[in-house]
XYZ file of C-alpha atoms in Angstrom:
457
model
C 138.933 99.839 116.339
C 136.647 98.043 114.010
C 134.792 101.760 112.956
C 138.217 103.117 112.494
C 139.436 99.976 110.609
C 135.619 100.500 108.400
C 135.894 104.054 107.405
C 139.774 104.123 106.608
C 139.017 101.009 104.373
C 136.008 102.841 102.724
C 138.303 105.606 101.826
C 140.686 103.358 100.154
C 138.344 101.829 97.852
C 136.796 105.341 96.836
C 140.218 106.272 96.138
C 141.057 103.047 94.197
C 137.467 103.141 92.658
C 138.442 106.539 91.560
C 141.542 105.116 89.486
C 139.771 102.293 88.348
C 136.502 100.324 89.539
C 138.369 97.008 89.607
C 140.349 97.875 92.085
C 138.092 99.833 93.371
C 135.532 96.512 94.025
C 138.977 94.135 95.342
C 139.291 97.660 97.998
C 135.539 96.554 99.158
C 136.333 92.884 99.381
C 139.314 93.526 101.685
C 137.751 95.630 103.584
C 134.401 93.023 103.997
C 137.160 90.651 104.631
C 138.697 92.558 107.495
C 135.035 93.525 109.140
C 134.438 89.851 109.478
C 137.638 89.264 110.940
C 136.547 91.675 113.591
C 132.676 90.422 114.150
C 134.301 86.956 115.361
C 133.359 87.983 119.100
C 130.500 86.519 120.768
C 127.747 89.497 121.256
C 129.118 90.987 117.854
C 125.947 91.729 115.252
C 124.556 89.128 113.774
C 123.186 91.714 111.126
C 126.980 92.978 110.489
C 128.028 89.770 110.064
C 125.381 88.870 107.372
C 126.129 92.157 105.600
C 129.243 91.687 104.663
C 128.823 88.023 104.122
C 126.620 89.455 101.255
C 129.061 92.193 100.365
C 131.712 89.050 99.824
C 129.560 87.366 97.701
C 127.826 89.770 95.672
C 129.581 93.119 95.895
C 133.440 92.631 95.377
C 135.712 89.708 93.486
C 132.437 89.072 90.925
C 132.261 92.424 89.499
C 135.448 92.781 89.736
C 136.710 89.681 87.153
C 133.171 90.803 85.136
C 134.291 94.289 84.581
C 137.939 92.954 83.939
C 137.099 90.142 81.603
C 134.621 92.611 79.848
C 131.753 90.546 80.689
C 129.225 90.910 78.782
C 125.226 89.999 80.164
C 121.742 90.336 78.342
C 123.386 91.162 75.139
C 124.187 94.709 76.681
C 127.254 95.108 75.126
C 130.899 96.443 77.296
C 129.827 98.658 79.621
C 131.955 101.992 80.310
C 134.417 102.757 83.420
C 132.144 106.056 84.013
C 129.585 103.722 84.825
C 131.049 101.064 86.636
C 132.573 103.294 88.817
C 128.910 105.789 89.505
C 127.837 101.833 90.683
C 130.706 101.613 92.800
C 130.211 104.902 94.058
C 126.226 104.036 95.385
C 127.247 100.442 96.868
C 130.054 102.500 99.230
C 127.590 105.156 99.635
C 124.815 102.353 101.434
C 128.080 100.995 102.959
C 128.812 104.319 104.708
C 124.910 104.501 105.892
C 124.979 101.061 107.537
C 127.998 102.042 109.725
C 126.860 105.318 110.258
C 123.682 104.203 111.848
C 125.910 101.973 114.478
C 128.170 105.025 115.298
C 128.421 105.738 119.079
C 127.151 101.905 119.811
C 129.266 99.414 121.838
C 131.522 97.085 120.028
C 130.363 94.120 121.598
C 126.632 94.115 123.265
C 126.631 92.268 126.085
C 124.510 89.033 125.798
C 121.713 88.813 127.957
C 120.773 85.277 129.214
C 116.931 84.472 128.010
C 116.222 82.200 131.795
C 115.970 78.472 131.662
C 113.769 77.029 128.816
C 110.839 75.975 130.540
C 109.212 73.290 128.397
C 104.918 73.445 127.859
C 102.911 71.375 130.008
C 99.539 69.232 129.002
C 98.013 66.850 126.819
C 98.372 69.060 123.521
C 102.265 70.058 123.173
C 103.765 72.249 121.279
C 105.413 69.582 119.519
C 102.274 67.902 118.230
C 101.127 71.393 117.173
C 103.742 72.243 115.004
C 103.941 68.583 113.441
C 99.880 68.665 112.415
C 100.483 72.261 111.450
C 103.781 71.286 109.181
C 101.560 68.213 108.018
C 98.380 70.796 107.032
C 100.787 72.867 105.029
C 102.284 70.393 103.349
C 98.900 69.051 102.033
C 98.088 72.585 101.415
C 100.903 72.554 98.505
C 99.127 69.931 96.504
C 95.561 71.911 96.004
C 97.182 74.180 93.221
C 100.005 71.498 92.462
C 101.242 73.204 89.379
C 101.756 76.678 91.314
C 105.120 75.282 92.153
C 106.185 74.307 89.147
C 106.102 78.087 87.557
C 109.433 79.281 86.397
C 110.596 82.960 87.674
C 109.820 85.634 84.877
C 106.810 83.501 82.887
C 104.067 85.817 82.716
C 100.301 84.569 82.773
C 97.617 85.707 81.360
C 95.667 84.866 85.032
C 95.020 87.803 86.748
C 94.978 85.782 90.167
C 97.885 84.358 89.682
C 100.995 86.477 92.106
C 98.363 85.809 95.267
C 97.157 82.151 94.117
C 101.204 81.551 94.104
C 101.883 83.104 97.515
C 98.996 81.250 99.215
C 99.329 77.852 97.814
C 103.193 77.526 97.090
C 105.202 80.168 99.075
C 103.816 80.471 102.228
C 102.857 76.496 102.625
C 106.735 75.984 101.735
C 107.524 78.334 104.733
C 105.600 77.271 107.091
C 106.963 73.737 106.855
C 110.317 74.800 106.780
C 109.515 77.318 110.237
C 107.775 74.716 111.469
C 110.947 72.241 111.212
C 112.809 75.336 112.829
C 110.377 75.354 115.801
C 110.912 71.518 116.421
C 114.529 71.687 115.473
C 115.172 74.271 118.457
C 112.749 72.449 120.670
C 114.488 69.512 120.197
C 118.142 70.360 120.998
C 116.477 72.034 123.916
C 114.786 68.801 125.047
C 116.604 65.950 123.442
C 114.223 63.511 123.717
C 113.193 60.502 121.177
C 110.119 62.251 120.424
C 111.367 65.389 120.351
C 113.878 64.217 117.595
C 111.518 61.998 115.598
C 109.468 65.433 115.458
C 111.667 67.141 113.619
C 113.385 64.552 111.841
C 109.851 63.748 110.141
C 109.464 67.888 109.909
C 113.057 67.912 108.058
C 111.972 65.741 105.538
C 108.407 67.550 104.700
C 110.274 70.429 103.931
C 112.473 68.891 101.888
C 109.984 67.345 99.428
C 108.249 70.978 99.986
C 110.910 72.987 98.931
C 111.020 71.038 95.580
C 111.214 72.149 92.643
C 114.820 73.735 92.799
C 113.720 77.011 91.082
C 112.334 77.955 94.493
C 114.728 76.231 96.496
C 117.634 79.047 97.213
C 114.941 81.220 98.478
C 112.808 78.603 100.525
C 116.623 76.990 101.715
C 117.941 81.065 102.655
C 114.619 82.170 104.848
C 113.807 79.019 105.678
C 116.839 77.083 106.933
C 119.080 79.800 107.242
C 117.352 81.110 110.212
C 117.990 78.085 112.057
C 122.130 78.185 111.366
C 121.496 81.645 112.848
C 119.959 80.188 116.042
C 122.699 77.536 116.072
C 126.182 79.047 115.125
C 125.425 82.956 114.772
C 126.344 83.888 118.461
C 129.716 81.733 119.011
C 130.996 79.615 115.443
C 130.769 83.350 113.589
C 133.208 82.435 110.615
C 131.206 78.905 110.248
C 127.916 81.232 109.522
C 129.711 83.032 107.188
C 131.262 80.537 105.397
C 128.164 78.195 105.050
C 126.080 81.406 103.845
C 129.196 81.985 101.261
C 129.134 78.443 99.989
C 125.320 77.915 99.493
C 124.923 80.865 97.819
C 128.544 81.498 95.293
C 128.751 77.871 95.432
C 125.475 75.596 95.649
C 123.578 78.967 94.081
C 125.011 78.582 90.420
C 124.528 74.830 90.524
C 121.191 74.936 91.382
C 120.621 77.314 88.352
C 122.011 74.924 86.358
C 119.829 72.434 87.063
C 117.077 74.107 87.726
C 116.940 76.656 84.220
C 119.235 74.714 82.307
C 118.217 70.806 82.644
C 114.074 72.094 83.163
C 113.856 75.401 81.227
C 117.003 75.006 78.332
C 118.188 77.850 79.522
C 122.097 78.101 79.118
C 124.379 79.347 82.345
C 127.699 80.002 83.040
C 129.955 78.740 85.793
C 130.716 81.699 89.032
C 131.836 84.190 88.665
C 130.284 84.928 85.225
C 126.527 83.662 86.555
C 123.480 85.820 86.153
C 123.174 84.944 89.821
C 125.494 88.051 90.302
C 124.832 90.605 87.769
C 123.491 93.272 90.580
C 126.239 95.879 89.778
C 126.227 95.236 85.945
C 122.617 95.771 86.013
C 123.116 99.238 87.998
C 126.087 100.255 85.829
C 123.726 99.365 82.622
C 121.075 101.314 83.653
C 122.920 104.224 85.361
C 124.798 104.346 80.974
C 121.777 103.284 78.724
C 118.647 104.647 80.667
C 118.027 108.642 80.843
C 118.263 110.218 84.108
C 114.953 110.046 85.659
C 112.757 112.259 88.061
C 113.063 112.131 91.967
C 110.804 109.489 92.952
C 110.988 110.760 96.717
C 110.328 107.109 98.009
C 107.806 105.923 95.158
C 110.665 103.790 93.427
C 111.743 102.072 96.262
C 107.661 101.480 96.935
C 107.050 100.278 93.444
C 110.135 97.909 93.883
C 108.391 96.425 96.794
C 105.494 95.837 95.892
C 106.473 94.217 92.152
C 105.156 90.637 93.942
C 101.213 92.077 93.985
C 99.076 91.911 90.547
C 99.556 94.854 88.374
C 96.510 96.348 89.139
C 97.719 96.465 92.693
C 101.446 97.596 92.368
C 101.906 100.773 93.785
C 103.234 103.583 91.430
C 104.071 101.358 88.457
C 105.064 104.324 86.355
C 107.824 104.428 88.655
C 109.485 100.929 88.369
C 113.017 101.563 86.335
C 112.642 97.960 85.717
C 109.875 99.025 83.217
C 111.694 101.733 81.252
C 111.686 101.645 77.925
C 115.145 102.236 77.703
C 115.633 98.863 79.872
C 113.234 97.058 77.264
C 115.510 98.246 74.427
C 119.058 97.605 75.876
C 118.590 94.118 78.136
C 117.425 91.029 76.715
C 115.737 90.099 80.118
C 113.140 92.203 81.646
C 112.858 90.623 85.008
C 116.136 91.728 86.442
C 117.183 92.548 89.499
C 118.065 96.226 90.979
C 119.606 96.188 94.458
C 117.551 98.424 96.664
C 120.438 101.097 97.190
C 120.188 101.829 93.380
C 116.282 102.745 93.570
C 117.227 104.586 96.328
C 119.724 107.018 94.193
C 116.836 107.228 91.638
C 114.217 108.335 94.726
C 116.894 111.128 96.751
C 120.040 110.869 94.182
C 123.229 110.723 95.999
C 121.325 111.097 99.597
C 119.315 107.804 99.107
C 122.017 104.827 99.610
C 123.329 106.607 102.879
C 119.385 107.565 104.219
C 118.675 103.532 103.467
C 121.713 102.079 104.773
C 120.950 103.898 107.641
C 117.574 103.342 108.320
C 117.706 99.437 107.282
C 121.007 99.313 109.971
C 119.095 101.394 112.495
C 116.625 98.638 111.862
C 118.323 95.600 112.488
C 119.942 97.173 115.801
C 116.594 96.455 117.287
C 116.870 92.871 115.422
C 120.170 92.471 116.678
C 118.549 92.701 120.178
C 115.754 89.777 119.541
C 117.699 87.645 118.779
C 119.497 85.702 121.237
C 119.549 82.068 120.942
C 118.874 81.291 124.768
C 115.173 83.201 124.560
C 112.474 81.688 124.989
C 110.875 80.136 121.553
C 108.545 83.385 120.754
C 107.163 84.396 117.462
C 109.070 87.750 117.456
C 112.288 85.999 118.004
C 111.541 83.444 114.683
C 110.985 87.011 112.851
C 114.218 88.248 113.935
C 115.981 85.280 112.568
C 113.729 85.656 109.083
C 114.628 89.258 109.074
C 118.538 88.809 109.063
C 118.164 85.584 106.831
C 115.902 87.477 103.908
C 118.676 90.159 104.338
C 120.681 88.711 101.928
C 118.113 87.961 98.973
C 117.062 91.756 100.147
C 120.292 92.895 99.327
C 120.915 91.171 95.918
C 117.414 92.845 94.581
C 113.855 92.035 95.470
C 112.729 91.262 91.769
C 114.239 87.754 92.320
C 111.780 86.376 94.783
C 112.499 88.396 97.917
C 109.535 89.848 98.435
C 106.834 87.210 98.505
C 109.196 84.771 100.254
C 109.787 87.655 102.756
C 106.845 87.924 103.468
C 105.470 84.285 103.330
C 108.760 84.102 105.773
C 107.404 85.996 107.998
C 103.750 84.714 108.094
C 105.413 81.403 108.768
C 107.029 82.720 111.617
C 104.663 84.207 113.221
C 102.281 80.512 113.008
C 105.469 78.838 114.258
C 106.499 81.269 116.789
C 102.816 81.551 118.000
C 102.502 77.639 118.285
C 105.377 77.159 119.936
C 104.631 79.632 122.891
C 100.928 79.108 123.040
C 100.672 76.887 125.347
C 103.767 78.060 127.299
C 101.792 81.268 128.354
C 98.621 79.362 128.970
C 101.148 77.133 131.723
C 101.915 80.698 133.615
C 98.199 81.900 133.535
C 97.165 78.589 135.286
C 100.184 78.913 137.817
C 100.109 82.315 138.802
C 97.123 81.725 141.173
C 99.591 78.991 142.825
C 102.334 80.899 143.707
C 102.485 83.955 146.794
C 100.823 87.053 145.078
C 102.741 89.255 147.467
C 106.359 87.749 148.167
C 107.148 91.315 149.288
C 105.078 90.564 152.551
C 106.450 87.182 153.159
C 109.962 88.670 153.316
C 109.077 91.533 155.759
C 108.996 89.923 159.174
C 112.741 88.393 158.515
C 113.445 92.070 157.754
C 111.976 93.813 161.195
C 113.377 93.776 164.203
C 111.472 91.002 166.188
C 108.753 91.949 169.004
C 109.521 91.662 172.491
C 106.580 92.162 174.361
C 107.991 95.445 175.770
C 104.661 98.234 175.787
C 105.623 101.320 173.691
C 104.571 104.448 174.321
């Protein structure tokens, strides 16, 4: 029912798109709005349910009261309706590839039950791992002190500079925040004193960490956001949604206000006219003011990705749209944002949204899998929860911080995840040799018939 519901709905807003790309973007936000009324089931995908979270916030009522109120952002004058409505065209395009790549799945995956939690054993616990590791990583944050104090889009003449950021500011930040993840879990698991004074003390070394609020949407999404996932993604699904709606359409444009307009003097309107969601007016600028380019055949989208590395390292830089001239001479701001769906079209045209909305969904099925909230505390299952939590900076374009805190997201997880198991699998190795290496035997004279003392022949 919910596929049906999907691709009737994605018909509609082609059609309406067709007529005119307002209505064609309130079509999408119905139709994101009736896919979340379906994904309310326990087992449902937590992935689906972030994705058209994102499409809410992002992809439907805020270009559609830009392109109505003729909007205009980085001085690029009124866009046309041809281009608003190619844009349209490529978001539905992805749209159709993430559903496609579910197509012949079950509606509701059953939930498999992850065991007991069996708690580590020993002098060193996990807990006091994960507190001196939070505690090294939060020192770690004041060798390079101004690192986090660089606004987004200030270029440096130090070549160093994009790794020197990532090692001393980004990943520190995330491994504090995983590491308050890893208690937090531990301790509803537990609910002990110390077990709570943990990750109280854990809670408030990331929040000092994630200061100053320039990096604080992305530290707060793949930091904290995976642990909402853990809590509320599997039975309170309209809660998720609605606290990852609020933090970002809500809390997003206030910390922007703060954060570039109080520190930087930057000016900023209020939502739904904020910068913070220009992704389809930047695709609808580019798609009118910049020529048609060459198939990239995957180098666009690889040059996107790796815009975080020093420019000697970026792969394929001739093949960043972000660095057209034509982008230079029609946007005031060169460090935008293009959602990855648009360097898609540029790399395999029309083909490219549906071949990445169907590999990233294929993706994520796996995800989808991990990530049950009665597991065991592993590092794979923290990267499943950073995975569907950077989905959503992923989605609004990796030029605004995505990609190192992705990745710093990940590393974090992996230390947490790591710590937190560590000494669980040690506990096993020292009580294998303890229990019956061969239960099969033990059960095998209740299972023959018993001897009588009668010779056989």
């Amino acid at each position: 029912m919910r596929t049906l519901a999907f691709w009737f709905g994605i018909a509609c807003a082609l059609l309406c798109g067709l007529v005119d790309p307002v209505w064609g973007y309130a079509a999408v936000f119905v139709l994101a709005a009736v896919q979340l009324s379906m994904l309310g089931a326990r087992g449902d995908s937590v992935f689906l349910l972030i994705h058209y979270t994102v499409l809410l916030i992002y992809f439907s009522l805020a270009p559609a009261m830009q392109i109505a109120a003729d909007v205009d952002f980085w001085q690029v004058g009124i866009l046309g309706t041809a281009a608003h409505t190619q844009a349209l065209m490529l978001l539905l395009l992805y749209m159709a590839g993430v559903e496609a790549a579910r197509l012949g799945m079950s509606e509701r995956p059953a939930v498999h039950g992850g065991g007991p939690y069996t708690a580590a054993r020993g002098v060193a616990h996990p807990f006091l791992l994960l507190l001196s590791c939070s505690l090294a990583a939060f020192a770690t944050l004041f060798i390079r002190p101004e690192l986090n104090f660089v606004a987004r889009g200030v270029v440096s003449e130090e070549a160093s500079l994009p790794i020197d950021y990532i090692v001393f500011s980004t990943i520190p930040k995330l491994v504090v925040l995983m590491c308050f993840v890893a208690l937090a879990i531990h301790a509803a698991r537990r609910r002990t004193l110390w077990a709570w004074c943990a990750a109280g003390l854990a809670l408030a070394l990331a929040a000092i960490a994630a200061n100053p609020v320039n990096t604080a949407r992305q530290v707060i999404l793949i930091g904290l956001l995976p642990l909402l996932i853990h809590a509320i993604g599997r039975r309170h699904r309209w809660t998720l949604a609605a606290i990852v709606f609020g933090a970002i359409a809500g809390l997003g444009p206030v910390l922007n206000l703060i954060s570039r307009d109080a520190m930087w003097g930057a000016s900023l309107e209020a939502f739904p006219f904020s910068q913070d969601f220009d992704a389809m007016f930047v695709i609808a600028g580019l798609l009118e003011r910049a020529p048609s380019p060459e198939p990239g055949f995957g180098r666009y989208l690889l040059s996107a990705a790796s815009f975080f590395l020093p420019r000697d390292l970026k792969m394929f830089p001739e093949f960043d749209p972000l660095g057209w001239s034509a982008v230079a001479a029609n946007f005031s701001q060169t460090n935008l944002s293009l959602p990855p769906f648009a360097t898609a079209y540029f790399d395999f045209g029309l083909l490219g949204p549906v071949l990445l909305g169907f590999a990233v969904s294929a993706g994520f099925r796996i995800v989808d899998r991990v990530v049950n909230p009665q597991r065991t505390l592993t590092a794979s299952y923290l990267c499943a929860l950073v995975l569907l939590a950077a989905y959503v900076p992923f989605m609004r374009g990796p030029i605004l911080g995505w990609g190192p805190f992705a990745a710093s997201g990940l590393i974090a997880a992996l230390v947490a995840g790591g710590l937190s198991s560590w000494f669980r699998r040690r506990t096993h190795r020292a009580m294998r040799p303890l229990t019956d290496p061969s239960p099969r035997q033990s059960q095998e004279p209740s299972s023959r018939p018993a001897h009588t003392g009668i010779p056989t022949a």
